């Protein structure tokens, strides 16, 4: 049964004068959130045998912070197709994950990640976490899903959403009003 963790990049800075969206760095709150999320992942015992990530600057910097909090490097396969990808594209990428991988991490952007969670997670009254994702999938949020079969069996409504954690759930000062 595969386990897929989806991590949205941490809060980026709109104050930097970069010419391309791809090059936007994290802001101070985003850097802090990435470390906090990495620490939470370590505490939860999350581990990955496959990691795929967008090569955008804000994703690279998010993974640097997550690695710091996690206590060891998280080394992804950088994949430009993840950058601002639709849920359909992301699902195609998930279906390509190595058959031998049991736990994968994908790090990318919205709206694709949020839409992917909503597409994969079964819509049922027993899934209050799905409703939280519908409200908002903020920066540095993590969703963990699993389903029967392999990566190629990922399908709409076929997954269980085990966890949905936002930075504001983990530390003060990381919420939208902080």
PDB file of C-alpha atoms in Angstrom:
ATOM      1  CA  UNK A   1       0.000   0.000   0.000  1.00  0.00           C
ATOM      2  CA  UNK A   2       1.758   3.200  -1.125  1.00  0.00           C
ATOM      3  CA  UNK A   3       1.943   6.232   1.112  1.00  0.00           C
ATOM      4  CA  UNK A   4       2.106   9.621  -0.608  1.00  0.00           C
ATOM      5  CA  UNK A   5       3.057  12.757   1.295  1.00  0.00           C
ATOM      6  CA  UNK A   6       2.378  16.035  -0.478  1.00  0.00           C
ATOM      7  CA  UNK A   7       4.165  19.139   0.787  1.00  0.00           C
ATOM      8  CA  UNK A   8       3.413  22.584  -0.531  1.00  0.00           C
ATOM      9  CA  UNK A   9       6.428  24.914  -0.550  1.00  0.00           C
ATOM     10  CA  UNK A  10       6.694  27.307   2.385  1.00  0.00           C
ATOM     11  CA  UNK A  11       5.707  30.984   2.253  1.00  0.00           C
ATOM     12  CA  UNK A  12       7.611  32.836  -0.438  1.00  0.00           C
ATOM     13  CA  UNK A  13       8.618  36.461  -0.579  1.00  0.00           C
ATOM     14  CA  UNK A  14       6.904  38.874  -2.916  1.00  0.00           C
ATOM     15  CA  UNK A  15       9.271  41.648  -1.818  1.00  0.00           C
ATOM     16  CA  UNK A  16      12.311  40.344  -3.694  1.00  0.00           C
ATOM     17  CA  UNK A  17      12.858  41.887  -7.099  1.00  0.00           C
ATOM     18  CA  UNK A  18      13.164  38.684  -9.094  1.00  0.00           C
ATOM     19  CA  UNK A  19      12.275  38.682 -12.764  1.00  0.00           C
ATOM     20  CA  UNK A  20      10.700  35.221 -12.813  1.00  0.00           C
ATOM     21  CA  UNK A  21       8.150  33.625 -10.490  1.00  0.00           C
ATOM     22  CA  UNK A  22      10.318  30.475 -10.612  1.00  0.00           C
ATOM     23  CA  UNK A  23      13.096  32.359  -8.771  1.00  0.00           C
ATOM     24  CA  UNK A  24      11.063  33.680  -5.823  1.00  0.00           C
ATOM     25  CA  UNK A  25      12.758  32.818  -2.485  1.00  0.00           C
ATOM     26  CA  UNK A  26      11.137  32.098   0.872  1.00  0.00           C
ATOM     27  CA  UNK A  27      10.396  34.859   3.336  1.00  0.00           C
ATOM     28  CA  UNK A  28      11.381  34.643   7.031  1.00  0.00           C
ATOM     29  CA  UNK A  29       8.099  33.012   8.075  1.00  0.00           C
ATOM     30  CA  UNK A  30       8.475  30.463   5.281  1.00  0.00           C
ATOM     31  CA  UNK A  31      12.002  29.554   6.361  1.00  0.00           C
ATOM     32  CA  UNK A  32      10.804  29.061   9.941  1.00  0.00           C
ATOM     33  CA  UNK A  33       7.797  27.006   8.831  1.00  0.00           C
ATOM     34  CA  UNK A  34       9.982  24.697   6.739  1.00  0.00           C
ATOM     35  CA  UNK A  35      12.175  23.860   9.753  1.00  0.00           C
ATOM     36  CA  UNK A  36       9.126  23.315  11.982  1.00  0.00           C
ATOM     37  CA  UNK A  37       7.531  21.024   9.391  1.00  0.00           C
ATOM     38  CA  UNK A  38      10.751  19.028   9.045  1.00  0.00           C
ATOM     39  CA  UNK A  39      10.911  18.584  12.800  1.00  0.00           C
ATOM     40  CA  UNK A  40       7.278  17.432  12.839  1.00  0.00           C
ATOM     41  CA  UNK A  41       7.969  14.939  10.038  1.00  0.00           C
ATOM     42  CA  UNK A  42      10.871  13.486  12.022  1.00  0.00           C
ATOM     43  CA  UNK A  43       8.763  13.289  15.179  1.00  0.00           C
ATOM     44  CA  UNK A  44       6.018  11.475  13.276  1.00  0.00           C
ATOM     45  CA  UNK A  45       8.523   8.976  11.912  1.00  0.00           C
ATOM     46  CA  UNK A  46       7.822   9.862   8.290  1.00  0.00           C
ATOM     47  CA  UNK A  47      10.454   8.530   5.935  1.00  0.00           C
ATOM     48  CA  UNK A  48      10.647   8.386   2.176  1.00  0.00           C
ATOM     49  CA  UNK A  49      12.224   6.082  -0.340  1.00  0.00           C
ATOM     50  CA  UNK A  50      11.326   8.376  -3.245  1.00  0.00           C
ATOM     51  CA  UNK A  51      11.202  12.174  -3.295  1.00  0.00           C
ATOM     52  CA  UNK A  52      10.146  14.282  -6.291  1.00  0.00           C
ATOM     53  CA  UNK A  53      10.217  18.064  -6.222  1.00  0.00           C
ATOM     54  CA  UNK A  54       9.817  21.133  -8.353  1.00  0.00           C
ATOM     55  CA  UNK A  55      13.176  22.849  -8.955  1.00  0.00           C
ATOM     56  CA  UNK A  56      11.738  26.310  -8.207  1.00  0.00           C
ATOM     57  CA  UNK A  57      13.812  28.340  -5.729  1.00  0.00           C
ATOM     58  CA  UNK A  58      11.076  28.383  -3.084  1.00  0.00           C
ATOM     59  CA  UNK A  59      10.850  24.565  -3.191  1.00  0.00           C
ATOM     60  CA  UNK A  60      14.627  24.156  -2.968  1.00  0.00           C
ATOM     61  CA  UNK A  61      14.706  26.507   0.039  1.00  0.00           C
ATOM     62  CA  UNK A  62      11.720  24.700   1.605  1.00  0.00           C
ATOM     63  CA  UNK A  63      13.546  21.387   1.372  1.00  0.00           C
ATOM     64  CA  UNK A  64      16.674  22.976   2.866  1.00  0.00           C
ATOM     65  CA  UNK A  65      14.617  24.043   5.901  1.00  0.00           C
ATOM     66  CA  UNK A  66      12.755  20.735   6.115  1.00  0.00           C
ATOM     67  CA  UNK A  67      16.097  18.900   6.033  1.00  0.00           C
ATOM     68  CA  UNK A  68      17.376  21.092   8.857  1.00  0.00           C
ATOM     69  CA  UNK A  69      14.349  20.278  11.021  1.00  0.00           C
ATOM     70  CA  UNK A  70      14.373  16.621   9.982  1.00  0.00           C
ATOM     71  CA  UNK A  71      18.016  16.289  10.937  1.00  0.00           C
ATOM     72  CA  UNK A  72      19.279  14.886   7.663  1.00  0.00           C
ATOM     73  CA  UNK A  73      19.203  15.810   3.990  1.00  0.00           C
ATOM     74  CA  UNK A  74      16.144  15.120   1.900  1.00  0.00           C
ATOM     75  CA  UNK A  75      17.487  14.692  -1.602  1.00  0.00           C
ATOM     76  CA  UNK A  76      14.812  14.789  -4.298  1.00  0.00           C
ATOM     77  CA  UNK A  77      14.689  13.975  -7.935  1.00  0.00           C
ATOM     78  CA  UNK A  78      14.133  17.479  -9.336  1.00  0.00           C
ATOM     79  CA  UNK A  79      11.358  17.451 -11.915  1.00  0.00           C
ATOM     80  CA  UNK A  80      10.395  20.605 -13.839  1.00  0.00           C
ATOM     81  CA  UNK A  81       7.034  19.046 -14.662  1.00  0.00           C
ATOM     82  CA  UNK A  82       5.970  19.620 -11.032  1.00  0.00           C
ATOM     83  CA  UNK A  83       6.381  23.406 -11.306  1.00  0.00           C
ATOM     84  CA  UNK A  84       2.840  24.861 -11.327  1.00  0.00           C
ATOM     85  CA  UNK A  85       1.492  21.527 -12.621  1.00  0.00           C
ATOM     86  CA  UNK A  86      -2.183  20.628 -12.703  1.00  0.00           C
ATOM     87  CA  UNK A  87      -3.562  17.812 -10.576  1.00  0.00           C
ATOM     88  CA  UNK A  88      -3.822  15.649 -13.702  1.00  0.00           C
ATOM     89  CA  UNK A  89      -0.123  16.117 -14.477  1.00  0.00           C
ATOM     90  CA  UNK A  90       0.851  15.443 -10.866  1.00  0.00           C
ATOM     91  CA  UNK A  91      -1.251  12.273 -10.859  1.00  0.00           C
ATOM     92  CA  UNK A  92       0.522  11.102 -14.011  1.00  0.00           C
ATOM     93  CA  UNK A  93       3.860  11.691 -12.250  1.00  0.00           C
ATOM     94  CA  UNK A  94       2.726   9.750  -9.164  1.00  0.00           C
ATOM     95  CA  UNK A  95       1.783   6.834 -11.388  1.00  0.00           C
ATOM     96  CA  UNK A  96       5.385   6.867 -12.704  1.00  0.00           C
ATOM     97  CA  UNK A  97       6.983   6.533  -9.248  1.00  0.00           C
ATOM     98  CA  UNK A  98       9.284   3.521  -8.870  1.00  0.00           C
ATOM     99  CA  UNK A  99       7.373   0.334  -8.112  1.00  0.00           C
ATOM    100  CA  UNK A 100       9.801  -0.502  -5.304  1.00  0.00           C
ATOM    101  CA  UNK A 101       9.095   2.743  -3.437  1.00  0.00           C
ATOM    102  CA  UNK A 102       6.580   2.416  -0.611  1.00  0.00           C
ATOM    103  CA  UNK A 103       6.678   5.958   0.791  1.00  0.00           C
ATOM    104  CA  UNK A 104       7.002   8.959  -1.493  1.00  0.00           C
ATOM    105  CA  UNK A 105       7.190  12.693  -0.931  1.00  0.00           C
ATOM    106  CA  UNK A 106       6.213  15.216  -3.599  1.00  0.00           C
ATOM    107  CA  UNK A 107       7.004  18.893  -3.022  1.00  0.00           C
ATOM    108  CA  UNK A 108       5.399  21.493  -5.234  1.00  0.00           C
ATOM    109  CA  UNK A 109       2.855  24.233  -5.692  1.00  0.00           C
ATOM    110  CA  UNK A 110      -0.793  25.124  -5.547  1.00  0.00           C
ATOM    111  CA  UNK A 111      -3.352  24.841  -6.938  1.00  0.00           C
ATOM    112  CA  UNK A 112      -2.057  21.511  -8.267  1.00  0.00           C
ATOM    113  CA  UNK A 113      -1.254  19.890  -4.908  1.00  0.00           C
ATOM    114  CA  UNK A 114      -4.558  20.895  -3.319  1.00  0.00           C
ATOM    115  CA  UNK A 115      -6.469  19.701  -6.368  1.00  0.00           C
ATOM    116  CA  UNK A 116      -4.556  16.405  -6.310  1.00  0.00           C
ATOM    117  CA  UNK A 117      -5.443  15.791  -2.663  1.00  0.00           C
ATOM    118  CA  UNK A 118      -9.091  16.565  -3.354  1.00  0.00           C
ATOM    119  CA  UNK A 119      -9.100  14.313  -6.418  1.00  0.00           C
ATOM    120  CA  UNK A 120      -7.443  11.354  -4.692  1.00  0.00           C
ATOM    121  CA  UNK A 121      -9.104  11.531  -1.268  1.00  0.00           C
ATOM    122  CA  UNK A 122     -12.444   9.802  -1.015  1.00  0.00           C
ATOM    123  CA  UNK A 123     -15.228  12.275  -0.295  1.00  0.00           C
ATOM    124  CA  UNK A 124     -17.042  10.828   2.687  1.00  0.00           C
ATOM    125  CA  UNK A 125     -18.510  11.998   5.979  1.00  0.00           C
ATOM    126  CA  UNK A 126     -15.759   9.990   7.688  1.00  0.00           C
ATOM    127  CA  UNK A 127     -13.086  12.291   6.229  1.00  0.00           C
ATOM    128  CA  UNK A 128     -13.132  15.620   8.101  1.00  0.00           C
ATOM    129  CA  UNK A 129      -9.564  16.294   6.937  1.00  0.00           C
ATOM    130  CA  UNK A 130     -10.729  16.502   3.327  1.00  0.00           C
ATOM    131  CA  UNK A 131     -13.026  19.344   4.336  1.00  0.00           C
ATOM    132  CA  UNK A 132     -10.046  21.170   5.833  1.00  0.00           C
ATOM    133  CA  UNK A 133      -8.170  20.818   2.543  1.00  0.00           C
ATOM    134  CA  UNK A 134     -11.212  22.187   0.703  1.00  0.00           C
ATOM    135  CA  UNK A 135     -11.087  25.302   2.881  1.00  0.00           C
ATOM    136  CA  UNK A 136      -7.403  25.975   2.222  1.00  0.00           C
ATOM    137  CA  UNK A 137      -4.130  24.157   1.526  1.00  0.00           C
ATOM    138  CA  UNK A 138      -1.737  26.804   2.837  1.00  0.00           C
ATOM    139  CA  UNK A 139       1.982  27.093   2.279  1.00  0.00           C
ATOM    140  CA  UNK A 140       4.093  24.396   4.000  1.00  0.00           C
ATOM    141  CA  UNK A 141       1.000  22.243   4.578  1.00  0.00           C
ATOM    142  CA  UNK A 142       1.370  18.462   4.445  1.00  0.00           C
ATOM    143  CA  UNK A 143      -1.166  15.873   3.325  1.00  0.00           C
ATOM    144  CA  UNK A 144      -0.521  12.147   3.708  1.00  0.00           C
ATOM    145  CA  UNK A 145      -2.580   9.707   1.624  1.00  0.00           C
ATOM    146  CA  UNK A 146      -2.558   5.976   1.032  1.00  0.00           C
ATOM    147  CA  UNK A 147      -4.456   3.495  -1.147  1.00  0.00           C
ATOM    148  CA  UNK A 148      -4.532  -0.166  -2.035  1.00  0.00           C
ATOM    149  CA  UNK A 149      -2.320  -1.371  -4.865  1.00  0.00           C
ATOM    150  CA  UNK A 150       0.684   0.424  -6.296  1.00  0.00           C
ATOM    151  CA  UNK A 151       1.520   3.841  -7.686  1.00  0.00           C
ATOM    152  CA  UNK A 152      -0.114   3.001 -11.006  1.00  0.00           C
ATOM    153  CA  UNK A 153      -3.372   2.307  -9.131  1.00  0.00           C
ATOM    154  CA  UNK A 154      -3.727   5.892  -7.888  1.00  0.00           C
ATOM    155  CA  UNK A 155      -7.181   7.037  -8.947  1.00  0.00           C
ATOM    156  CA  UNK A 156      -9.759   9.670  -8.167  1.00  0.00           C
ATOM    157  CA  UNK A 157     -11.540   8.951  -4.917  1.00  0.00           C
ATOM    158  CA  UNK A 158      -9.408   5.880  -4.269  1.00  0.00           C
ATOM    159  CA  UNK A 159      -7.229   7.174  -1.425  1.00  0.00           C
ATOM    160  CA  UNK A 160      -7.599   7.718   2.287  1.00  0.00           C
ATOM    161  CA  UNK A 161      -6.374  11.054   3.620  1.00  0.00           C
ATOM    162  CA  UNK A 162      -4.535  10.096   6.829  1.00  0.00           C
ATOM    163  CA  UNK A 163      -3.138  13.463   7.876  1.00  0.00           C
ATOM    164  CA  UNK A 164      -3.405  17.098   6.987  1.00  0.00           C
ATOM    165  CA  UNK A 165      -1.130  19.415   8.945  1.00  0.00           C
ATOM    166  CA  UNK A 166      -0.589  23.134   8.536  1.00  0.00           C
ATOM    167  CA  UNK A 167       2.312  25.113   9.996  1.00  0.00           C
ATOM    168  CA  UNK A 168      -0.101  27.027  12.242  1.00  0.00           C
ATOM    169  CA  UNK A 169      -1.068  23.678  13.796  1.00  0.00           C
ATOM    170  CA  UNK A 170       2.561  23.178  14.847  1.00  0.00           C
ATOM    171  CA  UNK A 171       3.824  26.546  16.094  1.00  0.00           C
ATOM    172  CA  UNK A 172       2.650  30.025  16.969  1.00  0.00           C
ATOM    173  CA  UNK A 173       3.452  32.742  14.497  1.00  0.00           C
ATOM    174  CA  UNK A 174       2.995  30.532  11.431  1.00  0.00           C
ATOM    175  CA  UNK A 175      -0.649  31.232  10.728  1.00  0.00           C
ATOM    176  CA  UNK A 176      -2.163  33.657   8.255  1.00  0.00           C
ATOM    177  CA  UNK A 177      -2.899  36.282  10.890  1.00  0.00           C
ATOM    178  CA  UNK A 178       0.480  36.107  12.621  1.00  0.00           C
TER     179      UNK A 178
END
